[in-house]
């Protein structure tokens, strides 16, 4: 094709009306992100602002009607707080159960309430006593009744009532056991003596109704009330480990931050060498993990019970028990071996495609070096996300505690026809329900009401969750758009860094907020809608799991998979749409279409660049996390006593170790996410540059020499100032 034909087939624009979706239209005067803009997706912006206003109003309503003390303080059977100031229970901070054995009833699972009277007390019982015993010992020593009566609903002068009358009036417990307060509730004081479970040094005792009970039965009842009773010891030990190692954890996170920062700087100068350092480092760390797993596996040979499987020991609260099984270390070793083989195969098959990734990494490092404020932006995103999460959690708590106490009928066997009907505890004993259902209790169930506000509390909770997801995605979108605008300013600068606009990140952030709030809200709305559908599917799956057949389970899994794939695709398209918005300032739909068309015209380059670059950045995260993890492992397991002495009295070394590893990964992810956005923006600009220009003197490329070499066309030149 001749130059005349090419010229006639191409349209040149003198304004900012370039259409990235059409490779035949070019703006000859394009010099970076468009400065003259107008507001985009105004309707979605208005809806977004109205939702935020409604969210604030909902917060005010929840604050007026809710009471978070209902979460902090335990509640007795009448809905009164234990330990609340200005009430008769001010000095009674602990909840006491009249008959803990009744908590083994199936109604505990259904109603989340134990079908027994609950009162507030100042301290838990410290001895074994039954009401029948008190009636005899009262005649010789009145102090016994004085002690026992503090666990009754009302104080009697003497225990004159018969056991039948006490049970009918529900005034006193028929027996008390040695207990200790846990989570502001009285739980039996369990201990182990010579391998036998005891309560107050007794294995068997009278329950007050003529039956002999053992400690195991009482433990089963206590576990139904509070499933985390078994985790009490573990929780205390974990707290002790954190108290001992918090400064080591902080030091590990600081080192991870410096390592991430150092890698970002080094990528600017020795990206190729550093890439292979990543490779060798990750392969070496995984190899060390394989060796350690093999060593632990060999050390367990011949150890008692090491041949058991996870299925044999079941679910254990003491996680260290799993590390005493050969199966655990063998599984870890297989997983690490597969990961090692996968990485090596990726290196072999992508060895010819790594050049473009390395060149983009170098260019990205230069951009970050010229705009160092971008490395601080993740902190701003973290602050915004923390505000959103905190606001959502506070509203959820206030909504959950809104209303007045609602009481419902609860029976030990759960077979009364009046089960779960509302009742009034003040007059319950005189109603027909109490006569028709012997042993029934009118206990506090939850907080609610009959007003319009209380009727729509579940709807408000859904709205709270939806707007929370929308805001979270909007904050992430705002960060991506701001960073994209800053890095696009770098790419289209003629002379770097002289032609880079002043304060590019601040300018890009201001443009995104002023002109494109609606577009960012539109993309975030789509993503939030998909996420809320995924949450609904998870909720239905958990609550209908027992009622599902194989076909419904299969369909449920298919739906989950489809929505996960859809969310992943939408995130990818949104990310590139935000880059186009930052550059050209068009609305979300046009930007998404243009980004999609541009990527589809270069689908092979996109597939290679996206996979390889993400692979390199993931390896960087793994390397930072692995280095810190290995150092933390050696420190917390006392493998470095000659170099540095770490903590010597840890209960579970994996607690601070996992904290350091997860924290280091999040720190590295914060740095490398900026890097990933930089590379994606430069790649989009790179594709635009290739379609706009042909490397001739009239239309030279804006790309740097390192990116130009990828084209393998030495006759092409970059644009000179």
XYZ file of C-alpha atoms in Angstrom:
721
model
C 0.000 0.000 0.000
C 1.421 3.430 -0.930
C 1.813 6.340 1.454
C -1.065 8.163 -0.265
C -3.362 5.171 0.139
C -2.377 4.756 3.757
C -2.983 8.422 4.427
C -6.370 8.379 2.803
C -7.351 5.301 4.805
C -6.461 6.842 8.135
C -8.254 9.659 9.958
C -6.284 12.234 11.933
C -8.035 14.239 14.622
C -7.010 17.624 15.907
C -8.966 17.359 19.165
C -9.428 14.806 21.942
C -11.984 12.632 20.137
C -9.771 9.630 19.555
C -11.640 6.339 19.620
C -9.415 3.567 20.968
C -11.922 1.045 19.692
C -11.182 2.091 16.103
C -7.526 1.626 15.054
C -8.079 3.874 12.013
C -8.681 7.103 13.998
C -5.796 8.919 15.663
C -5.375 12.178 17.511
C -2.118 13.596 16.190
C -1.842 16.060 19.094
C -2.396 13.492 21.836
C 0.120 14.146 24.632
C -1.119 12.094 27.509
C -4.258 11.895 29.663
C -6.945 14.238 28.343
C -7.117 17.457 30.354
C -10.479 18.800 29.144
C -13.111 16.477 30.563
C -16.745 16.380 31.519
C -18.559 14.378 34.182
C -19.333 10.807 33.138
C -22.160 8.462 34.175
C -23.914 11.247 36.063
C -27.023 9.148 36.778
C -24.982 6.431 38.496
C -23.100 9.134 40.406
C -26.399 10.535 41.709
C -27.600 7.061 42.711
C -24.274 6.394 44.432
C -24.464 9.645 46.400
C -28.096 8.954 47.375
C -27.084 5.479 48.583
C -24.318 6.975 50.711
C -26.771 9.494 52.177
C -29.199 6.653 52.872
C -26.350 4.675 54.423
C -25.592 7.574 56.765
C -29.282 7.904 57.694
C -29.442 4.167 58.362
C -26.419 4.515 60.637
C -28.153 7.293 62.577
C -31.359 5.242 62.927
C -29.416 2.191 64.076
C -27.483 4.348 66.544
C -30.746 5.692 68.016
C -32.478 2.296 68.320
C -29.525 -0.049 68.886
C -27.600 -0.767 72.042
C -24.200 -2.489 71.629
C -24.169 -3.268 75.348
C -26.523 -6.114 74.468
C -23.560 -7.759 72.793
C -21.030 -6.874 75.478
C -23.156 -7.898 78.470
C -24.866 -11.273 79.007
C -28.657 -11.186 79.310
C -30.781 -13.056 81.843
C -34.093 -14.789 81.150
C -35.967 -11.498 81.497
C -33.738 -9.641 79.034
C -31.924 -7.620 81.729
C -28.201 -6.953 81.399
C -25.765 -8.445 83.877
C -23.446 -5.784 85.266
C -25.188 -2.766 83.730
C -24.737 0.390 85.756
C -27.811 1.997 87.294
C -29.756 -1.288 87.490
C -30.271 -3.842 90.276
C -27.806 -6.074 88.422
C -24.997 -3.514 88.561
C -22.893 -5.677 90.888
C -24.075 -8.935 89.323
C -21.857 -9.266 86.271
C -22.008 -13.044 85.696
C -24.763 -15.166 84.144
C -25.799 -18.313 86.033
C -27.779 -21.268 84.589
C -30.279 -22.956 86.938
C -30.093 -26.402 85.334
C -27.159 -26.837 82.981
C -28.167 -30.434 82.207
C -31.222 -29.169 80.310
C -28.866 -27.554 77.814
C -28.381 -30.923 76.108
C -31.894 -30.499 74.698
C -32.295 -30.297 70.893
C -34.005 -26.928 71.348
C -30.599 -25.392 72.139
C -29.600 -25.826 68.497
C -32.974 -24.641 67.188
C -33.482 -21.597 69.418
C -29.879 -20.813 70.326
C -31.115 -20.600 73.916
C -30.803 -23.041 76.806
C -34.289 -24.013 78.112
C -33.540 -23.144 81.734
C -33.817 -20.058 83.888
C -30.821 -17.722 83.733
C -30.115 -15.077 86.360
C -27.344 -12.588 87.079
C -25.079 -13.286 90.075
C -22.103 -11.567 91.634
C -19.981 -14.724 91.775
C -20.132 -18.340 90.680
C -20.818 -21.273 93.062
C -17.755 -22.740 94.736
C -19.181 -25.934 96.262
C -21.598 -28.808 95.684
C -25.045 -28.188 97.210
C -28.575 -29.356 96.461
C -31.862 -27.824 97.549
C -32.777 -31.034 99.396
C -29.538 -30.890 101.388
C -30.187 -27.257 102.299
C -33.538 -28.135 103.857
C -31.742 -30.420 106.344
C -28.553 -28.412 106.956
C -30.524 -25.162 107.423
C -31.706 -26.383 110.821
C -28.138 -26.680 112.123
C -26.352 -23.976 110.148
C -28.250 -21.089 108.529
C -25.139 -19.939 106.658
C -25.686 -22.697 104.127
C -29.028 -21.203 103.108
C -27.573 -17.697 103.051
C -24.946 -18.896 100.589
C -27.401 -20.931 98.507
C -30.102 -18.219 98.314
C -27.858 -15.826 96.350
C -28.406 -18.139 93.352
C -32.203 -17.881 93.625
C -34.457 -15.422 91.818
C -35.792 -14.103 95.133
C -34.518 -14.435 98.668
C -36.567 -16.538 101.088
C -36.345 -16.362 104.874
C -35.936 -20.133 104.921
C -36.138 -23.044 102.443
C -39.676 -23.968 103.405
C -40.912 -24.839 99.913
C -40.879 -28.434 98.787
C -38.756 -29.502 95.819
C -41.898 -29.855 93.689
C -43.018 -26.339 94.557
C -39.554 -24.928 93.821
C -39.555 -26.583 90.417
C -43.055 -25.311 89.683
C -42.359 -21.741 90.757
C -38.869 -21.832 89.225
C -37.448 -19.816 92.137
C -34.189 -21.659 92.870
C -31.837 -24.128 91.188
C -32.212 -27.683 92.455
C -28.410 -28.022 92.620
C -25.251 -25.944 92.253
C -21.738 -27.076 91.284
C -18.254 -25.558 91.657
C -17.911 -23.158 88.729
C -15.646 -20.468 87.331
C -16.582 -17.399 85.259
C -15.747 -17.639 81.544
C -16.999 -15.039 79.067
C -19.079 -13.644 81.961
C -20.906 -16.952 82.387
C -20.629 -19.593 85.097
C -19.240 -22.827 83.696
C -18.333 -25.909 85.749
C -14.766 -25.963 87.050
C -13.491 -28.938 85.079
C -10.117 -30.504 85.754
C -8.362 -33.754 84.956
C -7.133 -35.993 87.776
C -5.174 -39.121 86.866
C -6.664 -38.960 83.373
C -10.269 -38.712 84.661
C -12.466 -35.670 84.145
C -13.651 -34.171 87.453
C -15.681 -31.225 88.703
C -14.500 -29.828 92.000
C -12.397 -33.000 92.514
C -15.515 -35.179 92.137
C -16.335 -37.530 89.286
C -19.961 -38.198 90.323
C -22.482 -36.080 92.225
C -26.203 -35.617 92.868
C -28.099 -33.359 90.454
C -30.716 -32.402 93.062
C -33.527 -34.443 91.559
C -32.411 -37.806 92.935
C -30.180 -38.776 90.008
C -26.443 -39.425 90.154
C -24.543 -37.626 87.397
C -20.919 -37.686 86.298
C -18.570 -34.973 85.079
C -18.734 -36.167 81.467
C -22.494 -35.534 81.323
C -22.010 -32.061 82.747
C -19.224 -31.359 80.265
C -21.503 -32.363 77.368
C -24.180 -29.961 78.624
C -21.671 -27.127 79.002
C -20.345 -27.704 75.482
C -23.831 -27.284 74.026
C -24.096 -23.875 75.686
C -20.732 -22.624 74.502
C -18.756 -24.448 71.841
C -15.627 -22.413 72.538
C -15.276 -23.744 76.077
C -12.787 -26.305 74.744
C -10.705 -23.518 73.232
C -10.225 -21.690 76.525
C -6.753 -23.071 77.186
C -5.665 -22.672 73.574
C -6.917 -19.083 73.505
C -4.933 -18.166 76.600
C -1.782 -19.792 75.228
C -2.140 -17.997 71.902
C -2.555 -14.706 73.758
C 0.594 -15.428 75.754
C 2.503 -16.185 72.535
C 1.421 -12.890 71.000
C 2.379 -11.015 74.169
C 5.844 -12.618 74.025
C 6.537 -12.157 70.304
C 4.725 -8.974 69.271
C 7.951 -7.010 68.780
C 9.460 -9.834 66.698
C 6.319 -9.848 64.539
C 6.557 -6.081 64.084
C 10.244 -6.386 63.183
C 9.409 -9.055 60.583
C 6.794 -6.813 58.951
C 9.240 -3.895 58.827
C 11.867 -6.116 57.187
C 9.226 -7.275 54.666
C 8.464 -3.645 53.843
C 12.134 -2.848 53.220
C 12.601 -6.004 51.150
C 9.592 -5.109 48.978
C 10.825 -1.552 48.559
C 14.323 -2.792 47.686
C 12.971 -5.181 45.034
C 10.928 -2.394 43.445
C 14.029 -0.194 43.230
C 16.304 -2.985 41.969
C 13.816 -3.935 39.252
C 14.586 -0.590 37.635
C 18.243 -1.461 37.084
C 18.583 -5.236 37.076
C 15.119 -6.535 36.220
C 16.519 -9.450 34.184
C 18.978 -10.502 36.881
C 16.421 -9.981 39.625
C 13.929 -12.113 37.726
C 16.335 -15.036 37.885
C 17.035 -14.222 41.524
C 13.290 -14.566 42.060
C 13.347 -17.884 40.246
C 16.308 -19.331 42.113
C 15.129 -17.916 45.437
C 11.610 -19.302 45.177
C 12.842 -22.673 43.921
C 15.377 -22.771 46.759
C 12.830 -21.852 49.448
C 10.358 -24.444 48.200
C 13.214 -26.965 48.036
C 14.076 -26.189 51.670
C 10.418 -26.742 52.580
C 10.435 -30.111 50.790
C 13.583 -31.123 52.659
C 12.160 -30.058 56.025
C 8.900 -31.956 55.412
C 10.879 -35.055 54.445
C 13.028 -34.752 57.574
C 9.966 -34.407 59.821
C 8.348 -37.340 58.044
C 11.421 -39.514 58.689
C 11.667 -38.386 62.329
C 8.101 -39.589 62.948
C 8.906 -43.094 61.757
C 8.252 -45.451 64.651
C 6.626 -42.768 66.828
C 3.406 -43.920 68.567
C 0.195 -42.848 66.802
C 2.134 -41.138 63.996
C 0.599 -43.573 61.503
C -2.918 -42.292 62.237
C -4.737 -40.166 59.653
C -6.571 -36.874 60.018
C -9.815 -38.797 59.669
C -8.836 -40.996 62.629
C -8.235 -38.135 65.081
C -11.089 -35.974 63.759
C -11.390 -32.258 64.449
C -9.057 -31.172 67.258
C -8.744 -27.767 68.893
C -5.049 -28.460 69.563
C -3.627 -27.917 66.079
C -0.192 -29.204 67.114
C -1.650 -32.730 67.148
C -1.865 -32.651 63.351
C 1.873 -31.979 63.124
C 2.512 -35.253 64.965
C 1.103 -37.259 62.038
C 3.181 -38.577 59.147
C 0.250 -37.949 56.833
C 0.410 -34.193 57.493
C 4.080 -33.834 56.533
C 3.683 -36.178 53.565
C 0.806 -34.039 52.274
C 2.842 -30.850 52.675
C 5.761 -32.485 50.875
C 3.588 -33.555 47.917
C 2.038 -30.081 47.609
C 5.458 -28.410 47.634
C 6.826 -30.895 45.091
C 3.933 -30.191 42.724
C 4.461 -26.443 43.167
C 8.180 -26.833 42.447
C 7.525 -28.828 39.265
C 4.893 -26.309 38.115
C 7.278 -23.359 38.497
C 10.085 -25.163 36.651
C 7.753 -26.097 33.779
C 6.517 -22.496 33.572
C 10.125 -21.318 33.251
C 10.855 -23.841 30.502
C 7.797 -23.104 28.346
C 7.807 -19.319 28.828
C 11.545 -18.755 28.474
C 11.064 -17.059 25.073
C 8.228 -14.848 26.316
C 9.901 -13.401 29.374
C 11.664 -10.555 27.519
C 8.546 -8.403 27.146
C 7.730 -8.918 30.808
C 11.231 -7.913 31.913
C 11.118 -4.812 29.688
C 7.757 -3.798 31.165
C 9.089 -4.420 34.670
C 12.038 -2.135 33.966
C 9.763 0.542 32.565
C 7.441 0.177 35.545
C 10.356 0.613 37.949
C 11.375 3.807 36.158
C 7.826 5.153 36.412
C 7.620 4.382 40.124
C 11.081 5.906 40.585
C 9.898 9.153 38.976
C 6.561 9.098 40.862
C 7.563 7.686 44.289
C 4.361 8.921 45.939
C 2.561 5.989 44.297
C 4.209 3.674 46.833
C 2.442 5.571 49.612
C -0.988 5.306 47.998
C -1.704 1.779 49.363
C -1.685 3.351 52.829
C -4.488 5.716 51.763
C -6.433 2.780 50.332
C -5.919 0.889 53.599
C -7.320 3.842 55.578
C -10.392 4.113 53.335
C -11.023 0.360 53.525
C -10.628 0.399 57.313
C -13.238 3.166 57.585
C -15.687 1.231 55.390
C -15.193 -2.018 57.307
C -15.517 -0.311 60.699
C -18.686 1.552 59.677
C -20.260 -1.639 58.329
C -19.418 -3.598 61.498
C -20.781 -0.877 63.800
C -24.056 -0.604 61.858
C -24.426 -4.398 61.810
C -24.039 -4.537 65.611
C -26.443 -1.649 66.224
C -29.050 -3.142 63.885
C -28.721 -6.545 65.559
C -29.319 -4.988 68.984
C -32.231 -2.744 67.976
C -35.619 -3.172 69.597
C -37.107 -4.391 72.852
C -36.700 -7.843 74.445
C -38.819 -10.538 72.811
C -39.626 -13.649 74.867
C -40.527 -17.071 73.492
C -41.730 -20.363 74.918
C -38.957 -22.957 75.206
C -39.463 -26.512 76.428
C -36.787 -29.091 77.306
C -38.020 -31.647 74.792
C -39.077 -29.150 72.134
C -42.391 -31.006 71.537
C -44.918 -28.536 72.908
C -47.389 -27.128 70.380
C -46.723 -23.664 71.810
C -42.962 -23.937 71.166
C -41.443 -20.673 69.848
C -44.607 -18.617 70.469
C -44.137 -15.224 72.099
C -44.946 -14.849 75.780
C -44.835 -12.495 78.756
C -42.506 -13.692 81.548
C -44.376 -11.701 84.207
C -47.624 -13.653 83.813
C -46.377 -16.797 82.073
C -46.872 -19.132 85.073
C -50.562 -18.211 85.225
C -51.294 -18.801 81.531
C -52.711 -21.893 79.835
C -49.375 -22.498 78.083
C -47.618 -23.244 81.384
C -50.304 -25.798 82.227
C -50.393 -27.363 78.770
C -46.597 -27.657 78.532
C -45.109 -28.815 81.860
C -41.533 -27.575 82.298
C -41.899 -24.849 79.675
C -39.967 -21.612 80.147
C -40.691 -18.078 78.930
C -37.158 -16.992 78.161
C -35.595 -14.038 76.419
C -35.018 -14.835 72.713
C -33.837 -11.707 70.882
C -34.387 -7.981 70.462
C -37.112 -6.844 68.100
C -40.375 -4.960 67.860
C -43.538 -4.357 65.856
C -42.724 -0.916 64.456
C -41.988 -0.385 60.761
C -38.290 0.037 61.528
C -38.049 -3.236 63.431
C -39.938 -5.161 60.760
C -37.407 -4.154 58.120
C -34.238 -4.801 60.127
C -33.323 -7.889 58.003
C -33.723 -5.727 54.875
C -31.537 -3.054 56.438
C -28.866 -5.653 57.160
C -28.877 -6.709 53.487
C -28.690 -3.062 52.421
C -25.814 -2.557 54.855
C -23.916 -5.465 53.315
C -24.602 -4.406 49.728
C -23.508 -0.783 50.193
C -20.456 -2.030 52.083
C -19.429 -4.176 49.101
C -20.140 -1.266 46.749
C -17.951 1.099 48.783
C -15.136 -1.436 49.083
C -15.055 -1.937 45.310
C -15.327 1.820 44.741
C -12.297 2.502 46.945
C -10.266 -0.095 45.038
C -11.483 1.321 41.695
C -10.567 4.853 42.767
C -7.043 3.712 43.588
C -6.658 1.910 40.270
C -7.909 4.906 38.279
C -5.689 7.372 40.162
C -2.580 5.223 39.743
C -3.379 4.617 36.065
C -3.664 8.356 35.443
C -0.318 9.009 37.119
C 1.530 6.277 35.208
C -0.101 7.281 31.905
C 1.254 10.811 32.449
C 4.704 9.273 32.758
C 4.415 7.169 29.590
C 3.226 9.985 27.314
C 5.815 12.486 28.579
C 8.212 13.472 25.788
C 11.220 13.999 27.975
C 11.291 12.040 31.195
C 11.177 13.251 33.893
C 11.118 16.902 32.786
C 7.800 16.675 30.919
C 5.989 14.700 33.610
C 3.262 17.009 35.008
C 3.743 18.204 38.588
C 2.005 16.115 41.233
C 0.732 13.517 38.724
C -0.832 11.251 41.351
C -2.644 14.108 43.085
C -3.864 15.436 39.723
C -5.072 11.996 38.600
C -6.816 11.432 41.942
C -8.576 14.796 41.657
C -9.698 14.069 38.080
C -11.069 10.674 39.117
C -13.076 12.148 41.998
C -14.289 15.252 40.153
C -15.242 13.809 36.783
C -15.468 10.018 37.039
C -17.111 9.173 40.357
C -20.140 7.936 38.415
C -18.073 5.705 36.122
C -16.132 4.205 39.019
C -19.391 3.691 40.922
C -20.906 1.998 37.844
C -18.082 -0.531 37.572
C -18.129 -1.094 41.335
C -21.903 -1.614 41.277
C -21.595 -4.417 38.719
C -18.922 -6.142 40.788
C -20.818 -5.676 44.072
C -23.969 -7.190 42.503
C -22.055 -10.304 41.482
C -20.485 -10.595 44.932
C -23.834 -10.296 46.708
C -25.182 -13.112 44.528
C -22.194 -15.252 45.509
C -22.859 -14.536 49.193
C -26.535 -15.492 48.780
C -25.479 -18.767 47.142
C -23.098 -19.511 50.012
C -25.839 -18.723 52.538
C -28.332 -21.014 50.819
C -25.743 -23.756 50.505
C -24.948 -23.673 54.226
C -28.569 -23.613 55.398
C -29.993 -26.090 52.897
C -27.098 -28.516 52.792
C -28.970 -31.319 54.553
C -32.069 -30.952 52.363
C -30.161 -31.002 49.064
C -29.956 -34.002 46.778
C -27.073 -34.781 44.445
C -28.572 -32.868 41.502
C -29.171 -29.702 43.523
C -25.660 -29.918 44.970
C -24.231 -30.248 41.457
C -26.223 -27.234 40.245
C -25.124 -25.275 43.304
C -21.477 -26.027 42.558
C -21.960 -25.042 38.901
C -23.535 -21.732 39.922
C -20.702 -21.020 42.357
C -18.121 -21.766 39.679
C -19.904 -19.598 37.100
C -20.212 -16.623 39.419
C -16.571 -16.962 40.476
C -15.483 -16.946 36.824
C -17.798 -14.016 36.103
C -16.371 -12.032 39.017
C -12.800 -12.721 37.833
C -13.600 -11.603 34.270
C -15.425 -8.465 35.451
C -12.482 -7.525 37.694
C -10.110 -7.843 34.718
C -12.372 -5.784 32.420
C -13.009 -3.150 35.097
C -9.297 -2.761 35.728
C -8.598 -2.017 32.061
C -11.711 0.165 31.764
C -10.440 2.325 34.626
C -7.131 2.737 32.786
C -8.967 3.989 29.685
C -11.080 6.302 31.861
C -7.931 7.730 33.413
C -6.418 8.365 29.947
C -9.358 9.514 27.790
C -12.010 10.521 30.326
C -14.935 8.707 28.693
C -17.794 6.961 30.468
C -17.538 3.443 31.804
C -19.276 1.601 28.962
C -17.257 3.297 26.209
C -14.024 2.828 28.132
C -14.775 -0.846 28.779
C -15.627 -1.384 25.101
C -12.496 0.377 23.886
C -10.301 -1.490 26.363
C -11.874 -4.796 25.350
C -11.410 -4.092 21.614
C -7.824 -2.997 22.134
C -6.994 -6.115 24.130
C -8.755 -8.405 21.656
C -6.721 -6.952 18.772
C -3.620 -7.871 20.740
C -4.925 -10.970 22.467
C -1.676 -12.964 22.115
C 0.431 -10.188 23.605
C -2.125 -9.751 26.392
C -2.127 -13.457 27.263
C 1.656 -13.635 27.386
C 2.269 -10.324 29.151
C -0.493 -10.755 31.723
C 0.497 -14.308 32.644
C 4.254 -13.794 32.676
C 4.195 -10.437 34.491
C 1.730 -11.690 37.090
C 3.902 -14.782 37.456
C 6.984 -12.630 38.105
C 5.166 -10.428 40.638
C 3.692 -13.443 42.409
C 7.180 -14.903 42.632
C 8.335 -11.621 44.140
C 5.603 -11.815 46.773
C 6.472 -15.457 47.470
C 10.172 -14.609 47.739
C 9.588 -11.769 50.219
C 7.132 -13.865 52.217
C 9.376 -16.939 52.025
C 12.503 -15.082 53.192
C 10.688 -13.598 56.174
C 8.933 -16.919 56.835
C 12.184 -18.911 56.877
C 13.856 -16.372 59.185
C 10.822 -16.390 61.482
C 10.758 -20.198 61.493
C 14.435 -20.408 62.413
C 13.959 -17.763 65.099
C 10.787 -19.105 66.735
C 12.037 -22.719 66.710
C 15.366 -21.778 68.322
C 17.434 -22.743 65.255
C 19.568 -19.566 65.454
C 20.802 -19.532 69.070
C 24.385 -18.680 68.097
C 23.332 -15.679 65.971
C 20.301 -14.283 67.778
C 18.276 -15.556 70.713
C 14.569 -15.520 70.037
C 11.645 -16.165 72.407
C 12.236 -19.293 74.473
C 8.832 -19.974 76.069
C 6.368 -20.279 73.206
C 3.378 -22.583 73.501
C 2.742 -22.760 69.744
C 5.528 -21.429 67.534
C 3.189 -21.554 64.495
C 1.029 -18.734 65.930
C 3.581 -15.912 65.526
C 5.025 -17.702 62.475
C 1.716 -17.662 60.569
C 1.109 -14.071 61.668
C 4.478 -12.984 60.270
C 3.976 -14.925 57.026
C 0.466 -13.576 56.378
C 1.460 -10.047 57.387
C 4.565 -10.139 55.158
C 2.488 -11.285 52.206
C 0.002 -8.430 52.727
C 2.854 -5.910 52.934
C 4.446 -7.292 49.767
C 1.050 -7.367 48.053
C 0.564 -3.674 48.844
C 3.849 -2.741 47.132
C 3.524 -5.101 44.187
C -0.131 -4.168 43.537
C 1.097 -0.653 42.710
C 3.694 -2.261 40.488
C 1.081 -4.442 38.770
C -1.118 -1.391 38.086
C 1.917 0.422 36.692
C 2.767 -2.451 34.347
C -0.860 -2.812 33.184
C -1.119 0.920 32.454
C 2.176 1.000 30.589
C 1.135 -2.060 28.592
C -2.173 -0.416 27.543
C -0.274 2.738 26.557
C 2.265 0.531 24.770
C -0.494 -1.048 22.660
C -1.990 2.370 21.986
C 1.407 3.675 20.954
C 1.888 0.782 18.538
C -1.495 1.439 16.886
C -1.128 5.233 16.790
C 2.394 5.372 15.438
C 4.503 3.431 12.974
C 8.029 4.357 14.029
C 8.570 6.731 11.140
C 10.024 10.184 11.456
C 6.552 11.714 11.181
C 5.004 9.354 13.723
C 7.717 7.883 15.970
C 6.979 5.753 18.985
C 6.636 7.219 22.481
C 7.907 4.018 24.064
C 11.384 3.752 25.554
C 14.295 2.014 23.855
C 13.917 -1.031 26.087
C 10.317 -1.537 24.973
C 11.239 -0.734 21.387
C 13.740 -3.583 21.291
C 10.911 -6.034 21.851
C 9.613 -5.233 18.349
C 12.955 -6.345 16.869
C 12.805 -3.533 14.297
C 15.973 -1.437 14.644
C 14.799 1.086 12.031
C 12.096 2.319 14.370
C 12.863 5.194 16.709
C 11.364 6.823 19.730
C 10.092 10.324 19.705
C 12.791 12.823 20.587
C 12.158 16.092 22.348
